[in-house]
Amino acid sequence: PDVQSSHDERALPIEQVGIRGLRHPLMIRTKAGTFPAVGNFEMDVALPANVKGTHMSRFVALLQKQTEAIDSEVVVKMVREMLPLLNATEGRIQFSYTHFVKKAAPVSSVESLMDYEVTWIAKGKLLATGNVDVELNLRALVPVMSLCPCSKEISEYGAHNQRSHVTMSVALDSQTKMTVEDLVQAAESQASSELWGMLKRPDEKWVTERAYDNPKFVEDLVRDVAGQLKKDERILSLVVEAENFESIHNHSAYAKISLSK
Amino acid sequence: PDVQSSHDERALPIEQVGIRGLRHPLMIRTKAGTFPAVGNFEMDVALPANVKGTHMSRFVALLQKQTEAIDSEVVVKMVREMLPLLNATEGRIQFSYTHFVKKAAPVSSVESLMDYEVTWIAKGKLLATGNVDVELNLRALVPVMSLCPCSKEISEYGAHNQRSHVTMSVALDSQTKMTVEDLVQAAESQASSELWGMLKRPDEKWVTERAYDNPKFVEDLVRDVAGQLKKDERILSLVVEAENFESIHNHSAYAKISLSK
Amino acid sequence: PDVQSSHDERALPIEQVGIRGLRHPLMIRTKAGTFPAVGNFEMDVALPANVKGTHMSRFVALLQKQTEAIDSEVVVKMVREMLPLLNATEGRIQFSYTHFVKKAAPVSSVESLMDYEVTWIAKGKLLATGNVDVELNLRALVPVMSLCPCSKEISEYGAHNQRSHVTMSVALDSQTKMTVEDLVQAAESQASSELWGMLKRPDEKWVTERAYDNPKFVEDLVRDVAGQLKKDERILSLVVEAENFESIHNHSAYAKISLSK
Amino acid sequence: PDVQSSHDERALPIEQVGIRGLRHPLMIRTKAGTFPAVGNFEMDVALPANVKGTHMSRFVALLQKQTEAIDSEVVVKMVREMLPLLNATEGRIQFSYTHFVKKAAPVSSVESLMDYEVTWIAKGKLLATGNVDVELNLRALVPVMSLCPCSKEISEYGAHNQRSHVTMSVALDSQTKMTVEDLVQAAESQASSELWGMLKRPDEKWVTERAYDNPKFVEDLVRDVAGQLKKDERILSLVVEAENFESIHNHSAYAKISLSK
């Protein structure tokens, strides 16, 4: 008895139904090569009012057969495949993972990896033509350093600074070749200083002085990052958030800008 | 030198700027009396394009002077007070806390507390008249039990069941007397079974059989809870989500319905 | 049929069995008065090899009837009550909550609350005399500011600083009148600077300069806090940990000292 | 000026000092091949009383040069290398990651991945002979299904069941060839049922009935898993914990057994 496919009387369509918290090992493909990752997946479809349930195991099956290295093109392809598999006209694949970028320290040039939390969201919609239109969103959380302009201004020496999280969510044309590295660079270039996994003594001096020369409020962070992204034609809309884990308080300063183009 | 009030040239208004993760001890007022809680606060305002920064310490000051027991009316009052204090035309106070309800077990009637994660969000907007219009949102996460209809149907005995989270977010008229208890009841009445802090043996028998008699897919949960809330005239719009922490998998089943009225 | 009380053949005593993650609203009693909190409780007992199971609902019942304001004496009393209730010779009550202390800012003296994560652990043991011996442990996580001595030394101006967590776990004589405030003070006095919920401009200047004048490595933090606690005769043994959320990296520096006296 | 190497006067040795929360992409080597993972690393050394500080960047450097696929032998090798690099006589490398195992469903034999949280801890100690003695610990969190014997016994039909976490920490001889898969199997074989990523309808029937035929209290889980591990000669000591996320409550049942051999 196929309980899930039986008729439903409640006249309530379901916007999203599927699975959450499914983890899967991945190789992530970048221009610089591939690296290992673990994806945390959400996969769901829209369910019409008259259908009782979806077929949960088909989401898992689709993911299990995925073996090639992943980039945005593969995600788009998976969404196109998911809709007919689930008999759905709309659906969504979201996955989060830790993205690593090899960076050279500013003075010594010693290399080390920096880690960023990245999420891809691909939403597919079946068109009357039979084609599937895919909307692609990329989100990256970039940890940076912020140094307080007010603290610098009023103090005879020093200035409080701290780790901050800049989170950018951008809608991309699905044809676009926007990379995670491009997005990360927009945030790092606008912070008081960017971070590195490994710094030698001359690098630490450079970072300390760079941040002191370049103070930013949480308001400056979101404005300067949004200003950068606004100029990028590959981005259709954007949300920029910044959270400063204030080193003088036990709470955060927070700011957010949304822009549609 | 008041750095924050200086003129800003970047032509980018900020949607939200303020504080996050500020914890404050509270007494929560309900019809049944008051109980202790710890609120986790977000407070922010909109900042015009030409103003460089907001005054972070004023958010904290506003909260520090709050001493009376809290209910939705107090939150609305706080938002009305926040806007002039921050020279803002729009602003938002959000706080989350653990809400306790004393419940009697279904057979033995032994009493114990159940806990629910609750969030109030009050958004204020300064009108041309000088009044502040407040939009009030209430969110509650209600843990319940779900029993799988498919597992029951296909198995000769037993059926897998598990803890599920039903999360409801509703927009309320700020005049409305909708209580957390009202909202919780909508989710508990539609689950395979509701939960209790303490159950005696006859209660455990009742809950086990009640769930077996009342199987629900994650799709049923969101439809049945949304159906309940839809009938309530105090609710202007609603989002219902359910997540089943499947006892046969290491991932969740998830569903979501949004409705505007 | 009382399944839990039946005889067990596996010859394996159980060190701890009970409940976890039970939340309960509390009033915390301090010298300065009482404040609201939510306790997250773990309660368990030792189970002899020949007994099949414990009686889970009795833990919950013990907590439900707790209505008076809580301090270390009440916890000790609850453990003494728990052992006979569960027919146990050993048992443990642990609860964590957010402890608030009203502090005056260093220059303006403006008052605000600071929050600390606190855990009490009371372990009871039934003696041959029929008395219950109780061992009391107190843990507090104190957020502070640390400023890097190396960064200050090598840079022409500025120095990176950040939020740090100092966690102290101390064993107390159960007769002892050691307060959370005493313990917090030991950590705050040894940091580059302590934190406040609200600071006015002159306070922010003071904190910035104080931290710059008082640089500490993570090694200094644990040594200086351990040195303070070592002198306190109310403390029988101690563990001090510090974690610096480095503002120049995306990982932490960490150190730990354990001392028995 | 090498601040870290200067003399320290406080007469307090530091048990552990190093880094935390450093994430690094890895390939994990198993008998069945390699798979991608992200390790979360803690690396630290003991610091004598007279030395002011350790060299934090050397921990990062050691990890950055690690490129080969990882198994327990590689971890042991890394610890041996770390001690001279940090001028230390004792040190520790701990890393956690998600371990994937391909499993066949019980009836359909359809294959899918299951995920487990695994931690390796290698502690090195420099001997008078100049050799480094390494103690190896392995921890695995295995999600399983538990079905309540009491609920089954007292109810006319059905029985509440839920996801449970069985966590095993074992000390191994560093020569030992104990695999994660061996440890996982000990927990899965003793649960009411093990879990799978993907199940077809006949598999779901099998799992449902298997759990109903095989009820276990949290006490049974820790005793049966400890009983299994006790027989394994490769294990020097063990800690077994189980946490049942009770489907009839909003808190957990918990039990723990420790055994040294």
PDB file of N, CA, C and O in Angstrom, chain D residues 212-234:
ATOM      1  N   TYR D 212      11.187  -3.799  17.732  1.00  0.00           N
ATOM      2  CA  TYR D 212      10.104  -4.228  18.637  1.00  0.00           C
ATOM      3  C   TYR D 212      10.465  -5.554  19.310  1.00  0.00           C
ATOM      4  O   TYR D 212      10.129  -5.797  20.476  1.00  0.00           O
ATOM      5  N   ASP D 213      11.173  -6.400  18.595  1.00  0.00           N
ATOM      6  CA  ASP D 213      11.592  -7.705  19.142  1.00  0.00           C
ATOM      7  C   ASP D 213      12.786  -7.584  20.081  1.00  0.00           C
ATOM      8  O   ASP D 213      13.185  -8.569  20.699  1.00  0.00           O
ATOM      9  N   ASN D 214      13.351  -6.405  20.165  1.00  0.00           N
ATOM     10  CA  ASN D 214      14.663  -6.255  20.780  1.00  0.00           C
ATOM     11  C   ASN D 214      14.715  -5.000  21.662  1.00  0.00           C
ATOM     12  O   ASN D 214      15.583  -4.155  21.500  1.00  0.00           O
ATOM     13  N   PRO D 215      13.770  -4.889  22.621  1.00  0.00           N
ATOM     14  CA  PRO D 215      13.690  -3.651  23.410  1.00  0.00           C
ATOM     15  C   PRO D 215      14.894  -3.503  24.342  1.00  0.00           C
ATOM     16  O   PRO D 215      15.419  -4.511  24.822  1.00  0.00           O
ATOM     17  N   LYS D 216      15.330  -2.271  24.585  1.00  0.00           N
ATOM     18  CA  LYS D 216      16.484  -2.004  25.451  1.00  0.00           C
ATOM     19  C   LYS D 216      16.269  -0.715  26.230  1.00  0.00           C
ATOM     20  O   LYS D 216      15.977   0.330  25.638  1.00  0.00           O
ATOM     21  N   PHE D 217      16.483  -0.789  27.529  1.00  0.00           N
ATOM     22  CA  PHE D 217      16.607   0.430  28.325  1.00  0.00           C
ATOM     23  C   PHE D 217      17.975   1.053  28.072  1.00  0.00           C
ATOM     24  O   PHE D 217      18.892   0.384  27.573  1.00  0.00           O
ATOM     25  N   VAL D 218      18.161   2.293  28.491  1.00  0.00           N
ATOM     26  CA  VAL D 218      19.468   2.933  28.376  1.00  0.00           C
ATOM     27  C   VAL D 218      20.494   2.145  29.201  1.00  0.00           C
ATOM     28  O   VAL D 218      21.669   2.035  28.834  1.00  0.00           O
ATOM     29  N   GLU D 219      20.041   1.541  30.293  1.00  0.00           N
ATOM     30  CA  GLU D 219      20.925   0.707  31.117  1.00  0.00           C
ATOM     31  C   GLU D 219      21.384  -0.533  30.340  1.00  0.00           C
ATOM     32  O   GLU D 219      22.539  -0.958  30.443  1.00  0.00           O
ATOM     33  N   ASP D 220      20.450  -1.133  29.579  1.00  0.00           N
ATOM     34  CA  ASP D 220      20.809  -2.312  28.775  1.00  0.00           C
ATOM     35  C   ASP D 220      21.821  -1.943  27.702  1.00  0.00           C
ATOM     36  O   ASP D 220      22.758  -2.697  27.428  1.00  0.00           O
ATOM     37  N   LEU D 221      21.617  -0.788  27.089  1.00  0.00           N
ATOM     38  CA  LEU D 221      22.523  -0.352  26.022  1.00  0.00           C
ATOM     39  C   LEU D 221      23.963  -0.272  26.521  1.00  0.00           C
ATOM     40  O   LEU D 221      24.875  -0.843  25.915  1.00  0.00           O
ATOM     41  N   VAL D 222      24.191   0.447  27.647  1.00  0.00           N
ATOM     42  CA  VAL D 222      25.587   0.582  28.103  1.00  0.00           C
ATOM     43  C   VAL D 222      26.141  -0.748  28.587  1.00  0.00           C
ATOM     44  O   VAL D 222      27.317  -1.050  28.378  1.00  0.00           O
ATOM     45  N   ARG D 223      25.306  -1.568  29.229  1.00  0.00           N
ATOM     46  CA  ARG D 223      25.815  -2.859  29.709  1.00  0.00           C
ATOM     47  C   ARG D 223      26.163  -3.776  28.537  1.00  0.00           C
ATOM     48  O   ARG D 223      27.202  -4.438  28.534  1.00  0.00           O
ATOM     49  N   ASP D 224      25.304  -3.824  27.521  1.00  0.00           N
ATOM     50  CA  ASP D 224      25.542  -4.761  26.424  1.00  0.00           C
ATOM     51  C   ASP D 224      26.720  -4.311  25.561  1.00  0.00           C
ATOM     52  O   ASP D 224      27.499  -5.138  25.093  1.00  0.00           O
ATOM     53  N   VAL D 225      26.845  -2.990  25.362  1.00  0.00           N
ATOM     54  CA  VAL D 225      27.994  -2.512  24.578  1.00  0.00           C
ATOM     55  C   VAL D 225      29.281  -2.700  25.383  1.00  0.00           C
ATOM     56  O   VAL D 225      30.297  -3.183  24.849  1.00  0.00           O
ATOM     57  N   ALA D 226      29.255  -2.381  26.676  1.00  0.00           N
ATOM     58  CA  ALA D 226      30.450  -2.580  27.509  1.00  0.00           C
ATOM     59  C   ALA D 226      30.834  -4.057  27.550  1.00  0.00           C
ATOM     60  O   ALA D 226      32.022  -4.404  27.501  1.00  0.00           O
ATOM     61  N   GLY D 227      29.846  -4.921  27.621  1.00  0.00           N
ATOM     62  CA  GLY D 227      30.109  -6.361  27.629  1.00  0.00           C
ATOM     63  C   GLY D 227      30.828  -6.809  26.362  1.00  0.00           C
ATOM     64  O   GLY D 227      31.753  -7.624  26.403  1.00  0.00           O
ATOM     65  N   GLN D 228      30.409  -6.258  25.225  1.00  0.00           N
ATOM     66  CA  GLN D 228      31.066  -6.562  23.956  1.00  0.00           C
ATOM     67  C   GLN D 228      32.532  -6.112  23.944  1.00  0.00           C
ATOM     68  O   GLN D 228      33.431  -6.852  23.566  1.00  0.00           O
ATOM     69  N   LEU D 229      32.745  -4.849  24.363  1.00  0.00           N
ATOM     70  CA  LEU D 229      34.089  -4.266  24.275  1.00  0.00           C
ATOM     71  C   LEU D 229      35.050  -4.919  25.273  1.00  0.00           C
ATOM     72  O   LEU D 229      36.246  -5.026  25.022  1.00  0.00           O
ATOM     73  N   LYS D 230      34.496  -5.334  26.408  1.00  0.00           N
ATOM     74  CA  LYS D 230      35.298  -5.960  27.463  1.00  0.00           C
ATOM     75  C   LYS D 230      36.024  -7.206  26.942  1.00  0.00           C
ATOM     76  O   LYS D 230      37.132  -7.528  27.362  1.00  0.00           O
ATOM     77  N   LYS D 231      35.364  -7.899  26.017  1.00  0.00           N
ATOM     78  CA  LYS D 231      35.935  -9.143  25.500  1.00  0.00           C
ATOM     79  C   LYS D 231      37.072  -8.900  24.493  1.00  0.00           C
ATOM     80  O   LYS D 231      37.783  -9.820  24.127  1.00  0.00           O
ATOM     81  N   ASP D 232      37.192  -7.646  24.018  1.00  0.00           N
ATOM     82  CA  ASP D 232      38.158  -7.354  22.952  1.00  0.00           C
ATOM     83  C   ASP D 232      39.534  -7.075  23.553  1.00  0.00           C
ATOM     84  O   ASP D 232      39.728  -6.102  24.274  1.00  0.00           O
ATOM     85  N   GLU D 233      40.505  -7.901  23.222  1.00  0.00           N
ATOM     86  CA  GLU D 233      41.820  -7.796  23.853  1.00  0.00           C
ATOM     87  C   GLU D 233      42.614  -6.575  23.402  1.00  0.00           C
ATOM     88  O   GLU D 233      43.604  -6.195  24.031  1.00  0.00           O
ATOM     89  N   ARG D 234      42.214  -5.963  22.308  1.00  0.00           N
ATOM     90  CA  ARG D 234      42.930  -4.782  21.824  1.00  0.00           C
ATOM     91  C   ARG D 234      42.626  -3.545  22.655  1.00  0.00           C
ATOM     92  O   ARG D 234      43.271  -2.514  22.528  1.00  0.00           O
TER      93      ARG D 234
END
